Amino acid sequence: MSGSLVIAGLGPGAEAMVTPEVRAALEQASDVIGYIPYVARIAPREGLRLHPSDNRVETERARHALQLASEGAQVVVVSSGDPGVFAMAAAVFEAAEQGPRAWLDLDIRVLPGISAMFAAAAAAGAPLGHDFCAINLSDNLKPFELIRRRIALAIEADFVTAFYNPRSLARPHQFAEALALMQDLAGPERLILFARAVSTPQQQLRVVALKDARPEMADMRSLVILGSSRTREAGRWLYTPRRV
Amino acid sequence: MSGSLVIAGLGPGAEAMVTPEVRAALEQASDVIGYIPYVARIAPREGLRLHPSDNRVETERARHALQLASEGAQVVVVSSGDPGVFAMAAAVFEAAEQGPRAWLDLDIRVLPGISAMFAAAAAAGAPLGHDFCAINLSDNLKPFELIRRRIALAIEADFVTAFYNPRSLARPHQFAEALALMQDLAGPERLILFARAVSTPQQQLRVVALKDARPEMADMRSLVILGSSRTREAGRWLYTPRRV
């Protein structure tokens, strides 16, 4: 049997959000590779090797997956959310392009998952109901100056903006800087959603005006959505009308 | 039994991309409401009323759903893709806010789905692997001038950009205009993906440089993704590296 490599999205946390095609791929797998907490979601069974690895080793993990698939294994690389959004799919194609030519010819499939921003939006109402963008606030892979520039242009375009990886222990001050920039450019009354551990029993949602937003409202498990100028509250719901 | 209203995403087309929580909601439903081709995806069964309706009647459809739920029905409004992305969730909250106060207090849940842009990206590789935005090219609900402005700012920010509803019979010339603007601002070599009927047996993917892109490459069933300056091809894959 020749090897294969599936890059699968597990969704934001709830098992009821894992698609049947991802579930089927996991049932066929000989090897599951991913960041420790995502691999921890996979039930062990005979004949399945689990390869949990630490954060920030995406390239090594991608090479390992490609190597195993090239040796004949049925490999599934698991990401949380959607694997194409600030996750493992791009890392695998980078590694495949830089590795032996045969790696690009492997049987590779990407299986989409429910991305954190859609689960957060759904829990809060429909804040992404109009044109929107998604920005990764981690500056591990890009300069913070580019992040500032993108925030400014997103506000100028009046996009709703979803922020992934807003805050980590390694860079606590940057989200404060990003938030100050938003307050400056979008004004004190603009609504912002802090969504934490979406779809899990620990889920917390909080909607505030920018003037009341504090950096501590976000942590490593948070997804933050800054509304457009039209985003509004109705009862307990946050939504962005379809009309401008 | 008191009524409830679920706004559910059916994903882009493949049944294997429908999440278990959406499937469970459909099994509990007394009434399913939506655009004709989406309701056609729901298997009839005893005790289930299907309410297919035409395109462009989103507000009437939302009111109908809220009314039925307020009368005690278990209503599921179905959208393709994710219901929060250019789909029914925002329409329901608009109608709920404008309707009787009791409508906002109904038991409402939004269940996310696999959005067309993530399914298209997954089929092509990982073009959304870096910061990105999503723009609805339909000008039914916003002026085309705003669309032009957002395209220009998205290219200035070097976002990857997903375009929903690029082209319809009613407005064939606008996508040509949008494409000309992209060619002007992003240059002739920038890569663009035309993805049609993603995840269905009719799926077609085509990646070309902007200089070779033609308006006719998109139709009503297409999702178009314009790469950032970093988006590249590797073998048969299209992806955007995580680093800038």
Tab-separated table of C-alpha atoms in Angstrom:
chain	number	residue	atom	x	y	z
A	1	MET	CA	0.000	0.000	0.000
A	2	SER	CA	1.493	3.358	-0.931
A	3	GLY	CA	1.692	6.110	1.602
A	4	SER	CA	-0.588	9.083	1.972
A	5	LEU	CA	-0.644	12.338	3.864
A	6	VAL	CA	-3.856	13.991	5.048
A	7	ILE	CA	-3.734	17.425	6.693
A	8	ALA	CA	-6.943	17.559	8.699
A	9	GLY	CA	-8.767	20.229	10.670
A	10	LEU	CA	-10.261	19.098	14.000
A	11	GLY	CA	-12.329	22.273	14.443
A	12	PRO	CA	-12.195	24.487	17.525
A	13	GLY	CA	-12.708	21.800	20.177
A	14	ALA	CA	-16.180	20.242	20.180
A	15	GLU	CA	-16.207	16.713	18.781
A	16	ALA	CA	-19.614	17.478	17.208
A	17	MET	CA	-17.812	19.929	14.902
A	18	VAL	CA	-15.402	17.325	13.458
A	19	THR	CA	-16.514	16.552	9.904
A	20	PRO	CA	-17.216	12.946	8.849
A	21	GLU	CA	-14.427	13.053	6.255
A	22	VAL	CA	-11.893	13.992	8.932
A	23	ARG	CA	-13.247	11.259	11.208
A	24	ALA	CA	-12.899	8.725	8.373
A	25	ALA	CA	-9.312	9.789	7.664
A	26	LEU	CA	-8.417	9.328	11.343
A	27	GLU	CA	-9.939	5.828	11.283
A	28	GLN	CA	-7.694	4.902	8.324
A	29	ALA	CA	-4.537	6.421	9.771
A	30	SER	CA	-1.431	4.516	10.777
A	31	ASP	CA	0.237	7.657	12.172
A	32	VAL	CA	-1.191	10.869	13.646
A	33	ILE	CA	1.144	13.843	13.964
A	34	GLY	CA	0.536	17.229	15.574
A	35	TYR	CA	0.886	19.662	18.429
A	36	ILE	CA	0.459	17.906	21.804
A	37	PRO	CA	-3.059	19.137	22.734
A	38	TYR	CA	-4.453	18.304	19.288
A	39	VAL	CA	-3.008	14.770	19.227
A	40	ALA	CA	-4.455	14.354	22.740
A	41	ARG	CA	-7.927	14.585	21.136
A	42	ILE	CA	-7.311	11.373	19.136
A	43	ALA	CA	-8.455	8.125	20.769
A	44	PRO	CA	-5.649	5.539	20.875
A	45	ARG	CA	-6.258	2.219	19.108
A	46	GLU	CA	-4.205	-0.765	18.051
A	47	GLY	CA	-2.084	-0.096	14.999
A	48	LEU	CA	-2.201	3.684	15.416
A	49	ARG	CA	1.004	5.506	16.299
A	50	LEU	CA	0.562	8.926	17.889
A	51	HIS	CA	3.349	11.501	17.447
A	52	PRO	CA	2.653	14.525	19.644
A	53	SER	CA	5.181	17.345	19.355
A	54	ASP	CA	5.765	20.724	20.922
A	55	ASN	CA	4.684	24.112	19.665
A	56	ARG	CA	6.957	26.018	17.262
A	57	VAL	CA	8.362	22.909	15.568
A	58	GLU	CA	5.998	23.083	12.595
A	59	THR	CA	8.723	22.593	9.984
A	60	GLU	CA	10.225	19.526	11.680
A	61	ARG	CA	6.733	18.094	12.162
A	62	ALA	CA	5.890	18.657	8.491
A	63	ARG	CA	9.133	16.928	7.383
A	64	HIS	CA	8.449	14.012	9.701
A	65	ALA	CA	4.961	13.594	8.233
A	66	LEU	CA	6.244	13.740	4.646
A	67	GLN	CA	9.023	11.265	5.437
A	68	LEU	CA	6.622	8.756	7.015
A	69	ALA	CA	4.194	9.062	4.085
A	70	SER	CA	7.038	8.545	1.618
A	71	GLU	CA	7.867	5.311	3.481
A	72	GLY	CA	4.313	4.024	3.007
A	73	ALA	CA	2.519	5.190	6.152
A	74	GLN	CA	-1.061	6.531	6.177
A	75	VAL	CA	-0.302	9.814	7.921
A	76	VAL	CA	-2.765	12.356	9.292
A	77	VAL	CA	-1.396	15.705	10.447
A	78	VAL	CA	-3.948	17.263	12.795
A	79	SER	CA	-4.522	20.988	13.272
A	80	SER	CA	-7.095	22.692	15.403
A	81	GLY	CA	-9.676	24.740	13.491
A	82	ASP	CA	-9.016	24.711	9.756
A	83	PRO	CA	-5.593	23.376	8.696
A	84	GLY	CA	-5.229	26.085	6.038
A	85	VAL	CA	-5.636	29.007	8.458
A	86	PHE	CA	-2.447	29.815	10.390
A	87	ALA	CA	-1.903	26.078	10.805
A	88	MET	CA	-0.116	23.060	9.357
A	89	ALA	CA	-1.146	22.985	5.677
A	90	ALA	CA	1.172	25.801	4.577
A	91	ALA	CA	3.992	24.322	6.690
A	92	VAL	CA	3.617	20.964	4.902
A	93	PHE	CA	3.741	22.534	1.427
A	94	GLU	CA	6.783	24.622	2.405
A	95	ALA	CA	8.566	21.483	3.611
A	96	ALA	CA	7.457	19.501	0.550
A	97	GLU	CA	8.778	22.170	-1.808
A	98	GLN	CA	12.127	22.305	-0.025
A	99	GLY	CA	12.481	18.520	0.351
A	100	PRO	CA	13.085	15.664	-2.124
A	101	ARG	CA	11.101	16.121	-5.349
A	102	ALA	CA	9.131	12.931	-4.623
A	103	TRP	CA	7.497	14.641	-1.640
A	104	LEU	CA	5.450	16.952	-3.895
A	105	ASP	CA	4.197	13.907	-5.795
A	106	LEU	CA	2.893	12.152	-2.685
A	107	ASP	CA	-0.830	11.479	-2.246
A	108	ILE	CA	-1.603	14.624	-0.192
A	109	ARG	CA	-5.084	15.843	0.774
A	110	VAL	CA	-6.135	18.827	2.870
A	111	LEU	CA	-9.436	18.360	4.738
A	112	PRO	CA	-10.992	21.619	5.926
A	113	GLY	CA	-12.279	22.124	9.457
A	114	ILE	CA	-14.411	24.651	11.330
A	115	SER	CA	-12.115	27.600	11.888
A	116	ALA	CA	-12.037	29.297	15.301
A	117	MET	CA	-13.308	32.581	13.876
A	118	PHE	CA	-16.460	30.975	12.466
A	119	ALA	CA	-17.160	29.096	15.694
A	120	ALA	CA	-16.595	32.283	17.720
A	121	ALA	CA	-18.793	34.280	15.354
A	122	ALA	CA	-21.545	31.650	15.507
A	123	ALA	CA	-21.481	31.599	19.321
A	124	ALA	CA	-21.805	35.394	19.425
A	125	GLY	CA	-24.293	35.811	16.571
A	126	ALA	CA	-23.078	36.878	13.127
A	127	PRO	CA	-20.289	39.468	13.452
A	128	LEU	CA	-18.666	38.221	10.204
A	129	GLY	CA	-21.872	38.909	8.264
A	130	HIS	CA	-20.139	41.410	5.983
A	131	ASP	CA	-16.694	41.684	4.339
A	132	PHE	CA	-13.972	40.647	6.789
A	133	CYS	CA	-10.327	39.771	7.230
A	134	ALA	CA	-8.193	37.542	9.425
A	135	ILE	CA	-4.834	38.578	10.856
A	136	ASN	CA	-2.415	36.415	12.815
A	137	LEU	CA	-1.077	38.631	15.622
A	138	SER	CA	1.892	36.401	16.309
A	139	ASP	CA	5.097	38.009	15.098
A	140	ASN	CA	7.069	34.770	15.145
A	141	LEU	CA	6.974	34.754	11.360
A	142	LYS	CA	6.509	38.403	10.386
A	143	PRO	CA	7.592	41.817	11.674
A	144	PHE	CA	5.199	43.578	14.045
A	145	GLU	CA	5.374	46.653	11.812
A	146	LEU	CA	3.561	44.685	9.082
A	147	ILE	CA	0.897	43.690	11.596
A	148	ARG	CA	0.353	47.367	12.519
A	149	ARG	CA	0.067	48.276	8.860
A	150	ARG	CA	-2.489	45.555	8.170
A	151	ILE	CA	-4.597	46.552	11.170
A	152	ALA	CA	-4.651	50.149	9.936
A	153	LEU	CA	-5.620	49.162	6.378
A	154	ALA	CA	-8.287	46.734	7.618
A	155	ILE	CA	-9.881	49.517	9.664
A	156	GLU	CA	-9.609	51.915	6.726
A	157	ALA	CA	-11.413	49.348	4.540
A	158	ASP	CA	-14.029	48.951	7.320
A	159	PHE	CA	-13.568	45.188	7.380
A	160	VAL	CA	-14.622	43.188	10.388
A	161	THR	CA	-11.291	41.751	11.594
A	162	ALA	CA	-10.612	38.429	13.309
A	163	PHE	CA	-7.344	38.231	15.243
A	164	TYR	CA	-5.727	34.832	15.735
A	165	ASN	CA	-3.089	34.245	18.425
A	166	PRO	CA	-3.678	37.644	20.035
A	167	ARG	CA	-1.547	37.101	23.093
A	168	SER	CA	1.031	34.718	24.487
A	169	LEU	CA	3.343	34.605	27.472
A	170	ALA	CA	6.293	35.267	25.171
A	171	ARG	CA	4.854	38.536	23.820
A	172	PRO	CA	2.374	40.012	26.312
A	173	HIS	CA	2.888	43.654	25.304
A	174	GLN	CA	2.067	43.357	21.591
A	175	PHE	CA	-1.635	42.850	21.980
A	176	ALA	CA	-1.720	45.968	24.167
A	177	GLU	CA	-0.056	47.856	21.328
A	178	ALA	CA	-2.460	46.428	18.747
A	179	LEU	CA	-5.426	47.320	20.947
A	180	ALA	CA	-4.188	50.895	21.410
A	181	LEU	CA	-3.896	51.212	17.631
A	182	MET	CA	-7.467	49.945	17.185
A	183	GLN	CA	-8.746	52.399	19.797
A	184	ASP	CA	-6.940	55.199	18.014
A	185	LEU	CA	-8.175	54.340	14.505
A	186	ALA	CA	-11.624	52.823	15.089
A	187	GLY	CA	-12.773	55.026	17.967
A	188	PRO	CA	-13.974	54.344	21.522
A	189	GLU	CA	-17.435	53.012	20.698
A	190	ARG	CA	-16.402	50.318	18.190
A	191	LEU	CA	-17.443	46.855	19.427
A	192	ILE	CA	-14.941	44.068	20.047
A	193	LEU	CA	-15.571	40.410	20.889
A	194	PHE	CA	-13.270	38.361	23.107
A	195	ALA	CA	-14.059	34.671	22.587
A	196	ARG	CA	-12.187	32.122	24.672
A	197	ALA	CA	-12.074	28.312	24.353
A	198	VAL	CA	-14.908	28.416	21.860
A	199	SER	CA	-17.149	25.325	21.622
A	200	THR	CA	-15.603	23.755	24.764
A	201	PRO	CA	-17.129	23.633	28.276
A	202	GLN	CA	-14.799	26.536	29.177
A	203	GLN	CA	-16.220	28.823	26.491
A	204	GLN	CA	-16.409	32.497	27.473
A	205	LEU	CA	-17.709	35.331	25.317
A	206	ARG	CA	-17.400	39.001	26.122
A	207	VAL	CA	-18.456	41.959	23.966
A	208	VAL	CA	-17.274	45.445	24.971
A	209	ALA	CA	-16.751	48.833	23.374
A	210	LEU	CA	-13.096	49.522	22.530
A	211	LYS	CA	-12.909	52.148	25.276
A	212	ASP	CA	-13.556	49.373	27.823
A	213	ALA	CA	-11.299	46.751	26.211
A	214	ARG	CA	-8.217	45.646	28.168
A	215	PRO	CA	-5.295	43.534	26.945
A	216	GLU	CA	-5.943	41.034	29.782
A	217	MET	CA	-9.291	40.134	28.205
A	218	ALA	CA	-7.365	37.985	25.686
A	219	ASP	CA	-5.062	35.045	26.312
A	220	MET	CA	-3.554	32.152	24.341
A	221	ARG	CA	-6.928	30.434	23.950
A	222	SER	CA	-8.699	33.556	22.691
A	223	LEU	CA	-9.954	34.643	19.323
A	224	VAL	CA	-10.692	38.360	19.059
A	225	ILE	CA	-13.093	39.926	16.548
A	226	LEU	CA	-13.096	43.679	16.009
A	227	GLY	CA	-16.370	44.831	14.498
A	228	SER	CA	-16.729	47.113	11.502
A	229	SER	CA	-18.374	50.525	11.905
A	230	ARG	CA	-21.732	48.751	11.308
A	231	THR	CA	-21.375	45.886	13.780
A	232	ARG	CA	-24.094	46.137	16.436
A	233	GLU	CA	-25.673	44.434	19.410
A	234	ALA	CA	-29.276	43.225	19.391
A	235	GLY	CA	-30.382	41.601	22.633
A	236	ARG	CA	-27.646	39.122	23.546
A	237	TRP	CA	-26.395	38.938	19.961
A	238	LEU	CA	-23.567	40.620	18.079
A	239	TYR	CA	-23.965	40.925	14.327
A	240	THR	CA	-22.928	42.889	11.265
A	241	PRO	CA	-25.787	43.775	8.894
A	242	ARG	CA	-25.513	42.701	5.280
A	243	ARG	CA	-26.153	46.226	4.031
A	244	VAL	CA	-23.636	49.077	4.391
B	1	MET	CA	-42.356	22.115	23.652
B	2	SER	CA	-41.142	25.649	23.047
B	3	GLY	CA	-39.855	26.626	19.652
B	4	SER	CA	-36.268	26.954	18.527
B	5	LEU	CA	-34.369	28.339	15.590
B	6	VAL	CA	-31.081	26.875	14.360
B	7	ILE	CA	-29.165	28.587	11.562
B	8	ALA	CA	-27.010	25.829	10.146
B	9	GLY	CA	-24.188	25.647	7.615
B	10	LEU	CA	-24.320	22.700	5.205
B	11	GLY	CA	-20.789	23.248	3.925
B	12	PRO	CA	-19.885	23.639	0.250
B	13	GLY	CA	-21.642	20.552	-1.090
B	14	ALA	CA	-20.097	17.254	-0.005
B	15	GLU	CA	-22.192	15.436	2.591
B	16	ALA	CA	-18.940	14.288	4.263
B	17	MET	CA	-18.310	17.951	5.190
B	18	VAL	CA	-21.591	18.360	7.120
B	19	THR	CA	-20.747	18.441	10.840
B	20	PRO	CA	-22.442	16.002	13.256
B	21	GLU	CA	-24.060	18.879	15.180
B	22	VAL	CA	-25.716	20.167	12.000
B	23	ARG	CA	-26.830	16.622	11.139
B	24	ALA	CA	-28.350	16.243	14.631
B	25	ALA	CA	-30.203	19.556	14.345
B	26	LEU	CA	-31.690	18.467	11.022
B	27	GLU	CA	-32.853	15.200	12.605
B	28	GLN	CA	-34.698	17.163	15.339
B	29	ALA	CA	-36.232	19.718	12.973
B	30	SER	CA	-39.944	20.115	12.299
B	31	ASP	CA	-39.314	22.760	9.602
B	32	VAL	CA	-36.384	23.374	7.270
B	33	ILE	CA	-36.217	26.719	5.509
B	34	GLY	CA	-33.788	27.959	2.863
B	35	TYR	CA	-32.859	28.705	-0.710
B	36	ILE	CA	-34.189	26.025	-3.097
B	37	PRO	CA	-30.916	24.171	-3.882
B	38	TYR	CA	-29.929	23.996	-0.190
B	39	VAL	CA	-33.311	22.651	0.957
B	40	ALA	CA	-33.030	20.128	-1.885
B	41	ARG	CA	-30.069	18.608	0.001
B	42	ILE	CA	-32.330	17.638	2.946
B	43	ALA	CA	-33.855	14.138	2.835
B	44	PRO	CA	-37.647	14.252	3.287
B	45	ARG	CA	-39.093	12.334	6.235
B	46	GLU	CA	-42.445	12.120	8.016
B	47	GLY	CA	-43.110	15.093	10.270
B	48	LEU	CA	-40.614	17.341	8.489
B	49	ARG	CA	-41.916	20.315	6.534
B	50	LEU	CA	-39.581	21.660	3.839
B	51	HIS	CA	-39.885	25.338	2.877
B	52	PRO	CA	-37.710	26.037	-0.168
B	53	SER	CA	-37.698	29.659	-1.323
B	54	ASP	CA	-36.161	31.671	-4.121
B	55	ASN	CA	-32.948	33.658	-4.090
B	56	ARG	CA	-33.029	37.314	-2.940
B	57	VAL	CA	-35.857	36.831	-0.422
B	58	GLU	CA	-33.549	36.491	2.599
B	59	THR	CA	-35.495	38.931	4.773
B	60	GLU	CA	-38.875	37.281	4.144
B	61	ARG	CA	-37.286	33.869	4.740
B	62	ALA	CA	-35.769	35.041	8.036
B	63	ARG	CA	-39.119	36.446	9.226
B	64	HIS	CA	-40.875	33.229	8.274
B	65	ALA	CA	-38.350	31.208	10.292
B	66	LEU	CA	-38.677	33.483	13.351
B	67	GLN	CA	-42.471	33.382	13.125
B	68	LEU	CA	-42.566	29.574	12.977
B	69	ALA	CA	-40.135	29.265	15.907
B	70	SER	CA	-42.222	31.723	17.949
B	71	GLU	CA	-45.224	29.450	17.325
B	72	GLY	CA	-43.363	26.453	18.760
B	73	ALA	CA	-41.736	24.878	15.699
B	74	GLN	CA	-38.219	23.401	15.680
B	75	VAL	CA	-36.881	25.398	12.758
B	76	VAL	CA	-33.601	24.934	10.920
B	77	VAL	CA	-32.580	27.596	8.416
B	78	VAL	CA	-30.023	26.067	6.059
B	79	SER	CA	-27.241	27.953	4.321
B	80	SER	CA	-24.516	26.592	2.116
B	81	GLY	CA	-20.993	26.957	3.477
B	82	ASP	CA	-20.939	28.775	6.817
B	83	PRO	CA	-24.194	30.535	7.776
B	84	GLY	CA	-22.291	33.547	9.153
B	85	VAL	CA	-20.432	34.290	5.898
B	86	PHE	CA	-22.551	36.196	3.353
B	87	ALA	CA	-25.452	33.936	4.297
B	88	MET	CA	-28.559	33.660	6.477
B	89	ALA	CA	-27.299	34.324	10.039
B	90	ALA	CA	-27.006	38.101	9.646
B	91	ALA	CA	-30.373	38.193	7.852
B	92	VAL	CA	-32.031	36.420	10.785
B	93	PHE	CA	-30.573	38.816	13.367
B	94	GLU	CA	-31.604	41.818	11.245
B	95	ALA	CA	-35.162	40.481	11.053
B	96	ALA	CA	-35.202	39.584	14.762
B	97	GLU	CA	-34.074	43.092	15.733
B	98	GLN	CA	-36.726	44.703	13.548
B	99	GLY	CA	-39.514	42.310	14.566
B	100	PRO	CA	-41.471	41.761	17.811
B	101	ARG	CA	-39.214	41.952	20.889
B	102	ALA	CA	-39.954	38.303	21.718
B	103	TRP	CA	-38.078	37.242	18.579
B	104	LEU	CA	-34.717	38.259	20.085
B	105	ASP	CA	-35.491	36.131	23.152
B	106	LEU	CA	-36.145	32.971	21.141
B	107	ASP	CA	-33.883	29.941	21.536
B	108	ILE	CA	-31.567	30.717	18.605
B	109	ARG	CA	-28.336	28.881	17.769
B	110	VAL	CA	-25.911	29.362	14.890
B	111	LEU	CA	-24.053	26.192	13.838
B	112	PRO	CA	-20.941	26.873	11.768
B	113	GLY	CA	-20.168	25.056	8.535
B	114	ILE	CA	-17.214	24.607	6.191
B	115	SER	CA	-17.060	27.836	4.238
B	116	ALA	CA	-16.504	27.728	0.473
B	117	MET	CA	-13.207	29.587	0.750
B	118	PHE	CA	-11.715	26.980	3.095
B	119	ALA	CA	-12.919	24.098	0.941
B	120	ALA	CA	-11.542	25.790	-2.176
B	121	ALA	CA	-8.258	26.552	-0.430
B	122	ALA	CA	-7.955	22.962	0.813
B	123	ALA	CA	-8.607	21.547	-2.660
B	124	ALA	CA	-5.892	23.776	-4.138
B	125	GLY	CA	-3.347	23.489	-1.310
B	126	ALA	CA	-3.051	26.273	1.259
B	127	PRO	CA	-3.465	29.675	-0.417
B	128	LEU	CA	-4.988	31.141	2.784
B	129	GLY	CA	-1.891	30.201	4.793
B	130	HIS	CA	-1.202	33.822	5.679
B	131	ASP	CA	-3.329	36.894	6.573
B	132	PHE	CA	-6.370	37.081	4.300
B	133	CYS	CA	-9.710	38.736	3.702
B	134	ALA	CA	-13.072	37.852	2.199
B	135	ILE	CA	-15.092	40.202	0.003
B	136	ASN	CA	-18.591	39.634	-1.348
B	137	LEU	CA	-18.539	40.905	-4.937
B	138	SER	CA	-22.303	41.142	-5.175
B	139	ASP	CA	-23.437	44.751	-5.151
B	140	ASN	CA	-27.031	43.906	-4.273
B	141	LEU	CA	-26.416	45.256	-0.775
B	142	LYS	CA	-23.538	47.706	-1.184
B	143	PRO	CA	-22.290	50.153	-3.811
B	144	PHE	CA	-19.708	48.865	-6.275
B	145	GLU	CA	-17.483	51.826	-5.415
B	146	LEU	CA	-17.038	50.369	-1.902
B	147	ILE	CA	-16.084	47.026	-3.448
B	148	ARG	CA	-13.418	48.733	-5.574
B	149	ARG	CA	-12.069	50.521	-2.517
B	150	ARG	CA	-11.844	47.315	-0.485
B	151	ILE	CA	-10.094	45.456	-3.302
B	152	ALA	CA	-7.513	48.249	-3.508
B	153	LEU	CA	-6.907	48.305	0.267
B	154	ALA	CA	-6.711	44.488	0.430
B	155	ILE	CA	-4.012	44.500	-2.248
B	156	GLU	CA	-2.204	47.358	-0.491
B	157	ALA	CA	-2.243	45.302	2.750
B	158	ASP	CA	-0.965	42.300	0.719
B	159	PHE	CA	-3.788	40.096	2.011
B	160	VAL	CA	-4.759	36.967	0.161
B	161	THR	CA	-8.339	37.763	-0.898
B	162	ALA	CA	-11.275	35.392	-1.329
B	163	PHE	CA	-14.103	36.679	-3.512
B	164	TYR	CA	-17.617	35.332	-2.937
B	165	ASN	CA	-20.353	35.655	-5.583
B	166	PRO	CA	-17.925	36.899	-8.220
B	167	ARG	CA	-20.300	36.805	-11.143
B	168	SER	CA	-23.977	36.387	-11.923
B	169	LEU	CA	-26.186	36.704	-14.952
B	170	ALA	CA	-27.598	39.938	-13.559
B	171	ARG	CA	-24.195	41.649	-13.314
B	172	PRO	CA	-21.746	40.045	-15.765
B	173	HIS	CA	-19.604	43.169	-16.262
B	174	GLN	CA	-18.643	43.852	-12.634
B	175	PHE	CA	-16.293	40.926	-12.248
B	176	ALA	CA	-14.511	42.105	-15.401
B	177	GLU	CA	-14.076	45.498	-13.746
B	178	ALA	CA	-12.854	43.942	-10.502
B	179	LEU	CA	-10.412	41.758	-12.411
B	180	ALA	CA	-9.050	44.751	-14.350
B	181	LEU	CA	-8.495	46.560	-11.053
B	182	MET	CA	-6.618	43.556	-9.664
B	183	GLN	CA	-4.458	43.344	-12.783
B	184	ASP	CA	-3.696	47.039	-12.455
B	185	LEU	CA	-2.829	46.978	-8.741
B	186	ALA	CA	-1.364	43.504	-8.201
B	187	GLY	CA	0.492	43.139	-11.483
B	188	PRO	CA	0.427	40.564	-14.312
B	189	GLU	CA	2.241	37.723	-12.531
B	190	ARG	CA	0.076	37.564	-9.393
B	191	LEU	CA	-1.607	34.149	-9.075
B	192	ILE	CA	-5.371	33.737	-8.964
B	193	LEU	CA	-7.429	30.606	-8.276
B	194	PHE	CA	-10.805	29.944	-9.870
B	195	ALA	CA	-12.562	27.199	-7.915
B	196	ARG	CA	-15.933	25.965	-9.157
B	197	ALA	CA	-18.459	23.676	-7.436
B	198	VAL	CA	-15.918	22.802	-4.781
B	199	SER	CA	-16.253	19.393	-3.079
B	200	THR	CA	-18.889	18.227	-5.595
B	201	PRO	CA	-18.374	15.825	-8.537
B	202	GLN	CA	-18.326	18.929	-10.800
B	203	GLN	CA	-15.365	20.492	-8.969
B	204	GLN	CA	-12.977	22.414	-11.224
B	205	LEU	CA	-9.824	24.219	-10.124
B	206	ARG	CA	-7.773	26.537	-12.260
B	207	VAL	CA	-4.737	28.585	-11.242
B	208	VAL	CA	-3.476	31.257	-13.640
B	209	ALA	CA	-1.404	34.430	-13.510
B	210	LEU	CA	-3.536	37.584	-13.550
B	211	LYS	CA	-2.352	38.408	-17.073
B	212	ASP	CA	-4.071	35.212	-18.267
B	213	ALA	CA	-7.227	35.570	-16.137
B	214	ARG	CA	-10.510	36.145	-17.985
B	215	PRO	CA	-13.883	37.132	-16.508
B	216	GLU	CA	-15.464	34.030	-18.065
B	217	MET	CA	-13.342	31.815	-15.794
B	218	ALA	CA	-15.807	32.601	-12.971
B	219	ASP	CA	-19.524	31.956	-12.792
B	220	MET	CA	-22.247	31.768	-10.125
B	221	ARG	CA	-20.814	28.599	-8.618
B	222	SER	CA	-17.268	29.954	-8.376
B	223	LEU	CA	-15.133	31.090	-5.509
B	224	VAL	CA	-12.110	33.143	-6.557
B	225	ILE	CA	-8.943	33.536	-4.485
B	226	LEU	CA	-6.402	36.199	-5.400
B	227	GLY	CA	-2.997	35.368	-3.940
B	228	SER	CA	-0.792	37.751	-2.001
B	229	SER	CA	2.587	38.760	-3.408
B	230	ARG	CA	4.007	35.616	-1.703
B	231	THR	CA	1.501	33.044	-2.946
B	232	ARG	CA	3.285	30.443	-5.072
B	233	GLU	CA	2.900	27.172	-6.912
B	234	ALA	CA	4.766	24.016	-5.927
B	235	GLY	CA	4.058	21.018	-8.124
B	236	ARG	CA	0.265	20.835	-8.445
B	237	TRP	CA	-0.256	22.885	-5.275
B	238	LEU	CA	-0.958	26.557	-4.601
B	239	TYR	CA	0.094	27.888	-1.215
B	240	THR	CA	1.062	30.998	0.702
B	241	PRO	CA	4.108	30.584	2.956
B	242	ARG	CA	3.717	31.416	6.639
B	243	ARG	CA	6.694	33.775	6.552
B	244	VAL	CA	6.677	37.142	4.773
